[in-house]
Amino acid sequence: MCSIWTSVGFIPPERALDAARHRGPDGSGEVRRDTAAGLLVMGHKRLSIYDLSDAGHQPMVSSDERYSLVFNGAIYNFETLRSELEALGHMFSTQSDTEVLIAAWAQWGIAALARFNGMFAFALHDARENRLTLARDRFGEKPLHVTAWREDGGTRFACASEIGQLLEALPERPKLNRRVAADFINAGATDWGDETFFDDITRLPAGHFAEIDLSNPLPTPGEVIQSERWWTQPAMDPSLARPETAAEALRPALERAVKLRMRADVQVGSCLSGGLDSSGIVLLADRDRGEAPILCVSAIFDEELPGGGSISERPYVDMVADAARIERISVTPDDDAVRETFDSAITAQGEPFASSSILIQNLVFKAAHQAGLKAMLDGQGADELFGGYPGMAGPHLADLALSADFGAWKRTVDALCADESDFSPFELFRATYSNILPFPVRKTVARFKDGWPPRPWPAGPAALYPPPLPVKTRGANRFDRLIRAMTGAVSLPSLLRYEDRNSMRFGIETRLPYLDAEVSDIAFRAPGSAKIADGETKRMLRLALDGVVPEPILRRRRKLGFSTPEQRWLNGPLADVVEDAFAMLERDWTGFIDMHEARLARTAMGHDTKAAGMVFRLTAFAHWAKANGISG
């Protein structure tokens, strides 16, 4: 795990290499190669997780000096790959996954990517072919930002783990990408595509690689990066349609995924929210913890929701503590901590973020860092892969209605609304209707009723909202297609960005068992009937964790995650932040933001959670723009 930097055609300023030194506090290195395209510079800041000796430092160069590599991430199955490569004649001098990656590339080339079970973003130079290859893991757990520009009559190129590194190197500050900003402000969209909030800075797409020819001068900036996909979501397997069958395949795969991620040369802790996903990980990890208890960090708020009910996860965290040998750290920030964290989170994220939950996540990793942790497990990806979000019930109900199985539709609605849940019958009826009608039709109806664009919607027409569902594949219904969209474009990419920046801000590597190659392949192959059945979401996952997770957690219906008292914060510790943001919007952004709509949201934020979310996004955008010297 680290911060990487690669550039072609110029010598980057030292501050560009150091702009993300928080990602790699344990060592640094640099190699330079003269090429026909210009000087190649590969820099690295190391966070030591495997092989803590100096032998694991990067950039790592192969013994024959053909390959030079800077690598961010972890190849969890590197020990298995090393044994296979040794049988093929390769020799190793370190205990690092980095050396295994180089040998795998020398043996299999691009085909090595499909053999890696892990998270990665890397740049690899092949001196014999004079080619630079960039690659990113299947889900994009690890970031890789790229940019190219014209300078001194030639094309320059750079890629880096964080945008801030590129901003330090570019001759001019990029302009705001207004399409991305509008979708963020209006709909809360972040990381829905490969564009960033900065014009001319993009992300290498997840599951892609790119090859750059350095034997000739670089082409025009727009032609430097031509990426290709190396991984696609697996097709569905009808044999996994029953929840019980899918769970039988999932349980051992999940056990292996957690066990792989517990392997490290440093202590591995875990985030623990008290929900199904993180509780399952902690209780499976408890079996491989060795003698020491697992250090778990939880965010606890003993507060009531505005509409009634509690956001406290304390009782569920207590259940996990009773069932496993863990050491607990609880994070309950006071108002001063919330206020102080806002500014640091703006800096750490590099781009605006849509929810105050990111502040809590930041504080969780800060507490983990203070406790000495350098690696942690977390549960990102489970909701997307197994259908855990409340809004995902609508497509499933629409599928039932379109199949004319109204009895199943009624039973599902009744079950979803039973006991304490996130649903009401009217909301589910509306969700069914909304998911049956194509979006253009719904948009036309809403416009006829003066309901489009939605209000408040202050940043003009959104370019990407709503994101299209993937092209319908054989056997895929609305729910299946939504699962694939959530993991590939809509939800998971933003959560991975938040997680990576918040954890690496404190030099912590997060490991996500639900995104394991074997686990996620099973999840994709299992049809929606295995994931939501008889009114129960995440059915196959609940069955897989039956006997592992305490029954009250296994049957929980309400989803909280990192829930926060956002409305109170906006009127309390963040009130001055909001005030400053709206002053900046009035002064600098009236050509982009409709301030009448913005003020409507601010007036309603005390009693309307959607309005509160809008105010938070406007506030985050204004302060991010100020921090990056961007104005309207």
mmCIF file with all atom_site columns, C-alpha atoms in Angstrom, residues 356-528:
data_model
loop_
_atom_site.group_PDB
_atom_site.id
_atom_site.type_symbol
_atom_site.label_atom_id
_atom_site.label_alt_id
_atom_site.label_comp_id
_atom_site.label_asym_id
_atom_site.label_entity_id
_atom_site.label_seq_id
_atom_site.pdbx_PDB_ins_code
_atom_site.Cartn_x
_atom_site.Cartn_y
_atom_site.Cartn_z
_atom_site.occupancy
_atom_site.B_iso_or_equiv
_atom_site.pdbx_formal_charge
_atom_site.auth_seq_id
_atom_site.auth_comp_id
_atom_site.auth_asym_id
_atom_site.auth_atom_id
_atom_site.pdbx_PDB_model_num
ATOM 1   C CA . SER A 1 356 ? -21.574 13.785  6.888   1.00 0.00 ? 356 SER A CA 1
ATOM 2   C CA . SER A 1 357 ? -20.993 10.051  7.344   1.00 0.00 ? 357 SER A CA 1
ATOM 3   C CA . ILE A 1 358 ? -17.621 10.676  5.685   1.00 0.00 ? 358 ILE A CA 1
ATOM 4   C CA . LEU A 1 359 ? -16.662 12.801  8.691   1.00 0.00 ? 359 LEU A CA 1
ATOM 5   C CA . ILE A 1 360 ? -17.355 9.884   11.007  1.00 0.00 ? 360 ILE A CA 1
ATOM 6   C CA . GLN A 1 361 ? -15.432 7.488   8.814   1.00 0.00 ? 361 GLN A CA 1
ATOM 7   C CA . ASN A 1 362 ? -12.507 9.907   8.950   1.00 0.00 ? 362 ASN A CA 1
ATOM 8   C CA . LEU A 1 363 ? -12.638 9.914   12.760  1.00 0.00 ? 363 LEU A CA 1
ATOM 9   C CA . VAL A 1 364 ? -12.870 6.111   12.905  1.00 0.00 ? 364 VAL A CA 1
ATOM 10  C CA . PHE A 1 365 ? -9.629  5.764   10.968  1.00 0.00 ? 365 PHE A CA 1
ATOM 11  C CA . LYS A 1 366 ? -8.020  8.509   13.023  1.00 0.00 ? 366 LYS A CA 1
ATOM 12  C CA . ALA A 1 367 ? -8.811  6.522   16.172  1.00 0.00 ? 367 ALA A CA 1
ATOM 13  C CA . ALA A 1 368 ? -7.438  3.359   14.539  1.00 0.00 ? 368 ALA A CA 1
ATOM 14  C CA . HIS A 1 369 ? -4.229  5.188   13.642  1.00 0.00 ? 369 HIS A CA 1
ATOM 15  C CA . GLN A 1 370 ? -3.851  6.463   17.199  1.00 0.00 ? 370 GLN A CA 1
ATOM 16  C CA . ALA A 1 371 ? -4.221  2.863   18.379  1.00 0.00 ? 371 ALA A CA 1
ATOM 17  C CA . GLY A 1 372 ? -1.338  1.825   16.108  1.00 0.00 ? 372 GLY A CA 1
ATOM 18  C CA . LEU A 1 373 ? -3.241  -0.026  13.384  1.00 0.00 ? 373 LEU A CA 1
ATOM 19  C CA . LYS A 1 374 ? -1.904  -0.094  9.814   1.00 0.00 ? 374 LYS A CA 1
ATOM 20  C CA . ALA A 1 375 ? -4.391  -2.541  8.263   1.00 0.00 ? 375 ALA A CA 1
ATOM 21  C CA . MET A 1 376 ? -8.153  -2.973  8.817   1.00 0.00 ? 376 MET A CA 1
ATOM 22  C CA . LEU A 1 377 ? -11.001 -5.065  7.473   1.00 0.00 ? 377 LEU A CA 1
ATOM 23  C CA . ASP A 1 378 ? -14.234 -3.394  6.387   1.00 0.00 ? 378 ASP A CA 1
ATOM 24  C CA . GLY A 1 379 ? -17.542 -4.396  4.823   1.00 0.00 ? 379 GLY A CA 1
ATOM 25  C CA . GLN A 1 380 ? -17.793 -2.229  1.707   1.00 0.00 ? 380 GLN A CA 1
ATOM 26  C CA . GLY A 1 381 ? -19.470 -3.881  -1.271  1.00 0.00 ? 381 GLY A CA 1
ATOM 27  C CA . ALA A 1 382 ? -21.892 -6.210  0.494   1.00 0.00 ? 382 ALA A CA 1
ATOM 28  C CA . ASP A 1 383 ? -24.934 -3.959  0.037   1.00 0.00 ? 383 ASP A CA 1
ATOM 29  C CA . GLU A 1 384 ? -24.224 -3.508  -3.655  1.00 0.00 ? 384 GLU A CA 1
ATOM 30  C CA . LEU A 1 385 ? -23.488 -7.170  -4.378  1.00 0.00 ? 385 LEU A CA 1
ATOM 31  C CA . PHE A 1 386 ? -26.285 -8.699  -2.297  1.00 0.00 ? 386 PHE A CA 1
ATOM 32  C CA . GLY A 1 387 ? -29.035 -6.080  -2.573  1.00 0.00 ? 387 GLY A CA 1
ATOM 33  C CA . GLY A 1 388 ? -28.977 -4.461  0.853   1.00 0.00 ? 388 GLY A CA 1
ATOM 34  C CA . TYR A 1 389 ? -30.117 -0.902  0.185   1.00 0.00 ? 389 TYR A CA 1
ATOM 35  C CA . PRO A 1 390 ? -33.792 -0.044  0.785   1.00 0.00 ? 390 PRO A CA 1
ATOM 36  C CA . GLY A 1 391 ? -34.087 1.536   -2.664  1.00 0.00 ? 391 GLY A CA 1
ATOM 37  C CA . MET A 1 392 ? -33.198 -1.766  -4.318  1.00 0.00 ? 392 MET A CA 1
ATOM 38  C CA . ALA A 1 393 ? -36.547 -3.293  -3.348  1.00 0.00 ? 393 ALA A CA 1
ATOM 39  C CA . GLY A 1 394 ? -38.338 -1.282  -6.051  1.00 0.00 ? 394 GLY A CA 1
ATOM 40  C CA . PRO A 1 395 ? -36.821 -3.064  -9.058  1.00 0.00 ? 395 PRO A CA 1
ATOM 41  C CA . HIS A 1 396 ? -37.512 -6.448  -7.438  1.00 0.00 ? 396 HIS A CA 1
ATOM 42  C CA . LEU A 1 397 ? -41.166 -5.542  -6.879  1.00 0.00 ? 397 LEU A CA 1
ATOM 43  C CA . ALA A 1 398 ? -41.409 -4.238  -10.442 1.00 0.00 ? 398 ALA A CA 1
ATOM 44  C CA . ASP A 1 399 ? -40.076 -7.576  -11.695 1.00 0.00 ? 399 ASP A CA 1
ATOM 45  C CA . LEU A 1 400 ? -42.758 -9.403  -9.692  1.00 0.00 ? 400 LEU A CA 1
ATOM 46  C CA . ALA A 1 401 ? -45.513 -7.114  -10.987 1.00 0.00 ? 401 ALA A CA 1
ATOM 47  C CA . LEU A 1 402 ? -44.393 -7.460  -14.601 1.00 0.00 ? 402 LEU A CA 1
ATOM 48  C CA . SER A 1 403 ? -44.411 -11.242 -14.244 1.00 0.00 ? 403 SER A CA 1
ATOM 49  C CA . ALA A 1 404 ? -48.052 -10.924 -13.087 1.00 0.00 ? 404 ALA A CA 1
ATOM 50  C CA . ASP A 1 405 ? -47.201 -12.675 -9.821  1.00 0.00 ? 405 ASP A CA 1
ATOM 51  C CA . PHE A 1 406 ? -49.259 -10.264 -7.729  1.00 0.00 ? 406 PHE A CA 1
ATOM 52  C CA . GLY A 1 407 ? -49.546 -12.720 -4.858  1.00 0.00 ? 407 GLY A CA 1
ATOM 53  C CA . ALA A 1 408 ? -45.765 -12.761 -4.510  1.00 0.00 ? 408 ALA A CA 1
ATOM 54  C CA . TRP A 1 409 ? -45.756 -8.966  -4.833  1.00 0.00 ? 409 TRP A CA 1
ATOM 55  C CA . LYS A 1 410 ? -48.255 -8.622  -1.954  1.00 0.00 ? 410 LYS A CA 1
ATOM 56  C CA . ARG A 1 411 ? -46.413 -11.120 0.260   1.00 0.00 ? 411 ARG A CA 1
ATOM 57  C CA . THR A 1 412 ? -43.128 -9.331  -0.387  1.00 0.00 ? 412 THR A CA 1
ATOM 58  C CA . VAL A 1 413 ? -44.584 -5.921  0.458   1.00 0.00 ? 413 VAL A CA 1
ATOM 59  C CA . ASP A 1 414 ? -46.109 -7.262  3.678   1.00 0.00 ? 414 ASP A CA 1
ATOM 60  C CA . ALA A 1 415 ? -42.850 -8.917  4.688   1.00 0.00 ? 415 ALA A CA 1
ATOM 61  C CA . LEU A 1 416 ? -40.731 -5.866  3.881   1.00 0.00 ? 416 LEU A CA 1
ATOM 62  C CA . CYS A 1 417 ? -42.989 -3.700  6.042   1.00 0.00 ? 417 CYS A CA 1
ATOM 63  C CA . ALA A 1 418 ? -43.178 -6.133  8.958   1.00 0.00 ? 418 ALA A CA 1
ATOM 64  C CA . ASP A 1 419 ? -41.736 -5.184  12.340  1.00 0.00 ? 419 ASP A CA 1
ATOM 65  C CA . GLU A 1 420 ? -39.157 -2.395  12.374  1.00 0.00 ? 420 GLU A CA 1
ATOM 66  C CA . SER A 1 421 ? -38.116 -1.685  8.811   1.00 0.00 ? 421 SER A CA 1
ATOM 67  C CA . ASP A 1 422 ? -37.154 1.016   6.312   1.00 0.00 ? 422 ASP A CA 1
ATOM 68  C CA . PHE A 1 423 ? -40.357 0.594   4.276   1.00 0.00 ? 423 PHE A CA 1
ATOM 69  C CA . SER A 1 424 ? -44.023 1.555   4.125   1.00 0.00 ? 424 SER A CA 1
ATOM 70  C CA . PRO A 1 425 ? -46.660 0.030   1.776   1.00 0.00 ? 425 PRO A CA 1
ATOM 71  C CA . PHE A 1 426 ? -47.227 3.339   -0.024  1.00 0.00 ? 426 PHE A CA 1
ATOM 72  C CA . GLU A 1 427 ? -43.501 3.829   -0.625  1.00 0.00 ? 427 GLU A CA 1
ATOM 73  C CA . LEU A 1 428 ? -43.194 0.314   -2.028  1.00 0.00 ? 428 LEU A CA 1
ATOM 74  C CA . PHE A 1 429 ? -46.204 0.806   -4.304  1.00 0.00 ? 429 PHE A CA 1
ATOM 75  C CA . ARG A 1 430 ? -44.653 4.009   -5.618  1.00 0.00 ? 430 ARG A CA 1
ATOM 76  C CA . ALA A 1 431 ? -41.288 2.272   -6.002  1.00 0.00 ? 431 ALA A CA 1
ATOM 77  C CA . THR A 1 432 ? -42.942 -0.477  -8.049  1.00 0.00 ? 432 THR A CA 1
ATOM 78  C CA . TYR A 1 433 ? -44.610 2.040   -10.347 1.00 0.00 ? 433 TYR A CA 1
ATOM 79  C CA . SER A 1 434 ? -41.438 4.098   -10.721 1.00 0.00 ? 434 SER A CA 1
ATOM 80  C CA . ASN A 1 435 ? -39.380 1.096   -11.724 1.00 0.00 ? 435 ASN A CA 1
ATOM 81  C CA . ILE A 1 436 ? -41.905 -0.166  -14.260 1.00 0.00 ? 436 ILE A CA 1
ATOM 82  C CA . LEU A 1 437 ? -42.129 3.093   -16.187 1.00 0.00 ? 437 LEU A CA 1
ATOM 83  C CA . PRO A 1 438 ? -39.022 3.972   -18.231 1.00 0.00 ? 438 PRO A CA 1
ATOM 84  C CA . PHE A 1 439 ? -37.236 7.039   -16.928 1.00 0.00 ? 439 PHE A CA 1
ATOM 85  C CA . PRO A 1 440 ? -38.078 9.253   -19.946 1.00 0.00 ? 440 PRO A CA 1
ATOM 86  C CA . VAL A 1 441 ? -41.774 8.563   -19.324 1.00 0.00 ? 441 VAL A CA 1
ATOM 87  C CA . ARG A 1 442 ? -41.486 9.333   -15.613 1.00 0.00 ? 442 ARG A CA 1
ATOM 88  C CA . LYS A 1 443 ? -39.583 12.488  -16.450 1.00 0.00 ? 443 LYS A CA 1
ATOM 89  C CA . THR A 1 444 ? -42.304 13.594  -18.878 1.00 0.00 ? 444 THR A CA 1
ATOM 90  C CA . VAL A 1 445 ? -45.022 12.942  -16.285 1.00 0.00 ? 445 VAL A CA 1
ATOM 91  C CA . ALA A 1 446 ? -43.051 14.840  -13.645 1.00 0.00 ? 446 ALA A CA 1
ATOM 92  C CA . ARG A 1 447 ? -42.506 17.774  -16.001 1.00 0.00 ? 447 ARG A CA 1
ATOM 93  C CA . PHE A 1 448 ? -46.249 17.864  -16.756 1.00 0.00 ? 448 PHE A CA 1
ATOM 94  C CA . LYS A 1 449 ? -46.878 18.106  -12.997 1.00 0.00 ? 449 LYS A CA 1
ATOM 95  C CA . ASP A 1 450 ? -44.194 20.798  -12.676 1.00 0.00 ? 450 ASP A CA 1
ATOM 96  C CA . GLY A 1 451 ? -42.052 18.281  -10.808 1.00 0.00 ? 451 GLY A CA 1
ATOM 97  C CA . TRP A 1 452 ? -39.032 18.253  -13.111 1.00 0.00 ? 452 TRP A CA 1
ATOM 98  C CA . PRO A 1 453 ? -36.385 19.169  -12.430 1.00 0.00 ? 453 PRO A CA 1
ATOM 99  C CA . PRO A 1 454 ? -36.858 18.147  -8.802  1.00 0.00 ? 454 PRO A CA 1
ATOM 100 C CA . ARG A 1 455 ? -36.797 20.950  -6.276  1.00 0.00 ? 455 ARG A CA 1
ATOM 101 C CA . PRO A 1 456 ? -34.562 22.135  -4.909  1.00 0.00 ? 456 PRO A CA 1
ATOM 102 C CA . TRP A 1 457 ? -32.215 21.453  -7.834  1.00 0.00 ? 457 TRP A CA 1
ATOM 103 C CA . PRO A 1 458 ? -29.890 24.443  -7.835  1.00 0.00 ? 458 PRO A CA 1
ATOM 104 C CA . ALA A 1 459 ? -27.102 23.567  -10.257 1.00 0.00 ? 459 ALA A CA 1
ATOM 105 C CA . GLY A 1 460 ? -28.891 23.518  -13.586 1.00 0.00 ? 460 GLY A CA 1
ATOM 106 C CA . PRO A 1 461 ? -29.497 20.437  -15.738 1.00 0.00 ? 461 PRO A CA 1
ATOM 107 C CA . ALA A 1 462 ? -27.581 17.348  -14.633 1.00 0.00 ? 462 ALA A CA 1
ATOM 108 C CA . ALA A 1 463 ? -25.614 15.619  -17.358 1.00 0.00 ? 463 ALA A CA 1
ATOM 109 C CA . LEU A 1 464 ? -25.376 12.087  -15.982 1.00 0.00 ? 464 LEU A CA 1
ATOM 110 C CA . TYR A 1 465 ? -28.411 11.690  -13.739 1.00 0.00 ? 465 TYR A CA 1
ATOM 111 C CA . PRO A 1 466 ? -29.836 9.119   -13.588 1.00 0.00 ? 466 PRO A CA 1
ATOM 112 C CA . PRO A 1 467 ? -27.103 6.714   -14.657 1.00 0.00 ? 467 PRO A CA 1
ATOM 113 C CA . PRO A 1 468 ? -28.306 4.194   -17.224 1.00 0.00 ? 468 PRO A CA 1
ATOM 114 C CA . LEU A 1 469 ? -28.647 0.564   -16.198 1.00 0.00 ? 469 LEU A CA 1
ATOM 115 C CA . PRO A 1 470 ? -26.256 -1.820  -17.948 1.00 0.00 ? 470 PRO A CA 1
ATOM 116 C CA . VAL A 1 471 ? -27.423 -3.254  -21.247 1.00 0.00 ? 471 VAL A CA 1
ATOM 117 C CA . LYS A 1 472 ? -29.817 -6.083  -20.506 1.00 0.00 ? 472 LYS A CA 1
ATOM 118 C CA . THR A 1 473 ? -28.039 -9.420  -20.514 1.00 0.00 ? 473 THR A CA 1
ATOM 119 C CA . ARG A 1 474 ? -29.498 -12.873 -20.872 1.00 0.00 ? 474 ARG A CA 1
ATOM 120 C CA . GLY A 1 475 ? -31.637 -13.793 -17.865 1.00 0.00 ? 475 GLY A CA 1
ATOM 121 C CA . ALA A 1 476 ? -31.152 -10.413 -16.153 1.00 0.00 ? 476 ALA A CA 1
ATOM 122 C CA . ASN A 1 477 ? -34.182 -8.580  -14.808 1.00 0.00 ? 477 ASN A CA 1
ATOM 123 C CA . ARG A 1 478 ? -34.375 -5.074  -13.362 1.00 0.00 ? 478 ARG A CA 1
ATOM 124 C CA . PHE A 1 479 ? -33.029 -6.090  -9.970  1.00 0.00 ? 479 PHE A CA 1
ATOM 125 C CA . ASP A 1 480 ? -30.085 -7.999  -11.467 1.00 0.00 ? 480 ASP A CA 1
ATOM 126 C CA . ARG A 1 481 ? -29.202 -5.073  -13.701 1.00 0.00 ? 481 ARG A CA 1
ATOM 127 C CA . LEU A 1 482 ? -29.369 -2.682  -10.772 1.00 0.00 ? 482 LEU A CA 1
ATOM 128 C CA . ILE A 1 483 ? -26.938 -4.872  -8.801  1.00 0.00 ? 483 ILE A CA 1
ATOM 129 C CA . ARG A 1 484 ? -24.484 -4.614  -11.682 1.00 0.00 ? 484 ARG A CA 1
ATOM 130 C CA . ALA A 1 485 ? -24.954 -0.864  -12.019 1.00 0.00 ? 485 ALA A CA 1
ATOM 131 C CA . MET A 1 486 ? -24.512 -0.249  -8.292  1.00 0.00 ? 486 MET A CA 1
ATOM 132 C CA . THR A 1 487 ? -21.228 -2.152  -8.176  1.00 0.00 ? 487 THR A CA 1
ATOM 133 C CA . GLY A 1 488 ? -19.857 -0.812  -11.441 1.00 0.00 ? 488 GLY A CA 1
ATOM 134 C CA . ALA A 1 489 ? -20.962 2.800   -11.624 1.00 0.00 ? 489 ALA A CA 1
ATOM 135 C CA . VAL A 1 490 ? -23.459 4.233   -9.172  1.00 0.00 ? 490 VAL A CA 1
ATOM 136 C CA . SER A 1 491 ? -22.708 3.447   -5.538  1.00 0.00 ? 491 SER A CA 1
ATOM 137 C CA . LEU A 1 492 ? -19.594 1.385   -4.916  1.00 0.00 ? 492 LEU A CA 1
ATOM 138 C CA . PRO A 1 493 ? -17.048 3.598   -6.743  1.00 0.00 ? 493 PRO A CA 1
ATOM 139 C CA . SER A 1 494 ? -17.812 6.574   -4.495  1.00 0.00 ? 494 SER A CA 1
ATOM 140 C CA . LEU A 1 495 ? -17.717 4.467   -1.314  1.00 0.00 ? 495 LEU A CA 1
ATOM 141 C CA . LEU A 1 496 ? -14.340 3.067   -2.352  1.00 0.00 ? 496 LEU A CA 1
ATOM 142 C CA . ARG A 1 497 ? -13.025 6.578   -2.929  1.00 0.00 ? 497 ARG A CA 1
ATOM 143 C CA . TYR A 1 498 ? -14.243 7.738   0.492   1.00 0.00 ? 498 TYR A CA 1
ATOM 144 C CA . GLU A 1 499 ? -12.777 4.665   2.182   1.00 0.00 ? 499 GLU A CA 1
ATOM 145 C CA . ASP A 1 500 ? -9.414  4.895   0.467   1.00 0.00 ? 500 ASP A CA 1
ATOM 146 C CA . ARG A 1 501 ? -8.853  8.604   1.128   1.00 0.00 ? 501 ARG A CA 1
ATOM 147 C CA . ASN A 1 502 ? -10.048 8.505   4.735   1.00 0.00 ? 502 ASN A CA 1
ATOM 148 C CA . SER A 1 503 ? -7.998  5.426   5.648   1.00 0.00 ? 503 SER A CA 1
ATOM 149 C CA . MET A 1 504 ? -4.853  6.403   3.772   1.00 0.00 ? 504 MET A CA 1
ATOM 150 C CA . ARG A 1 505 ? -5.047  9.892   5.265   1.00 0.00 ? 505 ARG A CA 1
ATOM 151 C CA . PHE A 1 506 ? -3.841  8.106   8.412   1.00 0.00 ? 506 PHE A CA 1
ATOM 152 C CA . GLY A 1 507 ? -1.606  5.529   6.739   1.00 0.00 ? 507 GLY A CA 1
ATOM 153 C CA . ILE A 1 508 ? -4.065  2.621   7.084   1.00 0.00 ? 508 ILE A CA 1
ATOM 154 C CA . GLU A 1 509 ? -4.706  -0.065  4.477   1.00 0.00 ? 509 GLU A CA 1
ATOM 155 C CA . THR A 1 510 ? -8.334  -1.243  4.350   1.00 0.00 ? 510 THR A CA 1
ATOM 156 C CA . ARG A 1 511 ? -9.128  -4.743  3.157   1.00 0.00 ? 511 ARG A CA 1
ATOM 157 C CA . LEU A 1 512 ? -12.583 -5.595  1.832   1.00 0.00 ? 512 LEU A CA 1
ATOM 158 C CA . PRO A 1 513 ? -13.490 -9.325  1.926   1.00 0.00 ? 513 PRO A CA 1
ATOM 159 C CA . TYR A 1 514 ? -16.805 -8.896  0.090   1.00 0.00 ? 514 TYR A CA 1
ATOM 160 C CA . LEU A 1 515 ? -14.858 -7.672  -2.954  1.00 0.00 ? 515 LEU A CA 1
ATOM 161 C CA . ASP A 1 516 ? -12.705 -10.784 -2.973  1.00 0.00 ? 516 ASP A CA 1
ATOM 162 C CA . ALA A 1 517 ? -12.505 -12.240 -6.481  1.00 0.00 ? 517 ALA A CA 1
ATOM 163 C CA . GLU A 1 518 ? -14.167 -15.537 -5.527  1.00 0.00 ? 518 GLU A CA 1
ATOM 164 C CA . VAL A 1 519 ? -16.842 -13.955 -3.312  1.00 0.00 ? 519 VAL A CA 1
ATOM 165 C CA . SER A 1 520 ? -17.835 -11.291 -5.809  1.00 0.00 ? 520 SER A CA 1
ATOM 166 C CA . ASP A 1 521 ? -17.909 -13.791 -8.687  1.00 0.00 ? 521 ASP A CA 1
ATOM 167 C CA . ILE A 1 522 ? -20.425 -15.897 -6.751  1.00 0.00 ? 522 ILE A CA 1
ATOM 168 C CA . ALA A 1 523 ? -22.480 -12.783 -5.995  1.00 0.00 ? 523 ALA A CA 1
ATOM 169 C CA . PHE A 1 524 ? -22.606 -11.771 -9.668  1.00 0.00 ? 524 PHE A CA 1
ATOM 170 C CA . ARG A 1 525 ? -23.460 -15.268 -10.811 1.00 0.00 ? 525 ARG A CA 1
ATOM 171 C CA . ALA A 1 526 ? -26.332 -15.605 -8.338  1.00 0.00 ? 526 ALA A CA 1
ATOM 172 C CA . PRO A 1 527 ? -29.611 -14.231 -9.771  1.00 0.00 ? 527 PRO A CA 1
ATOM 173 C CA . GLY A 1 528 ? -31.682 -11.743 -7.817  1.00 0.00 ? 528 GLY A CA 1
#
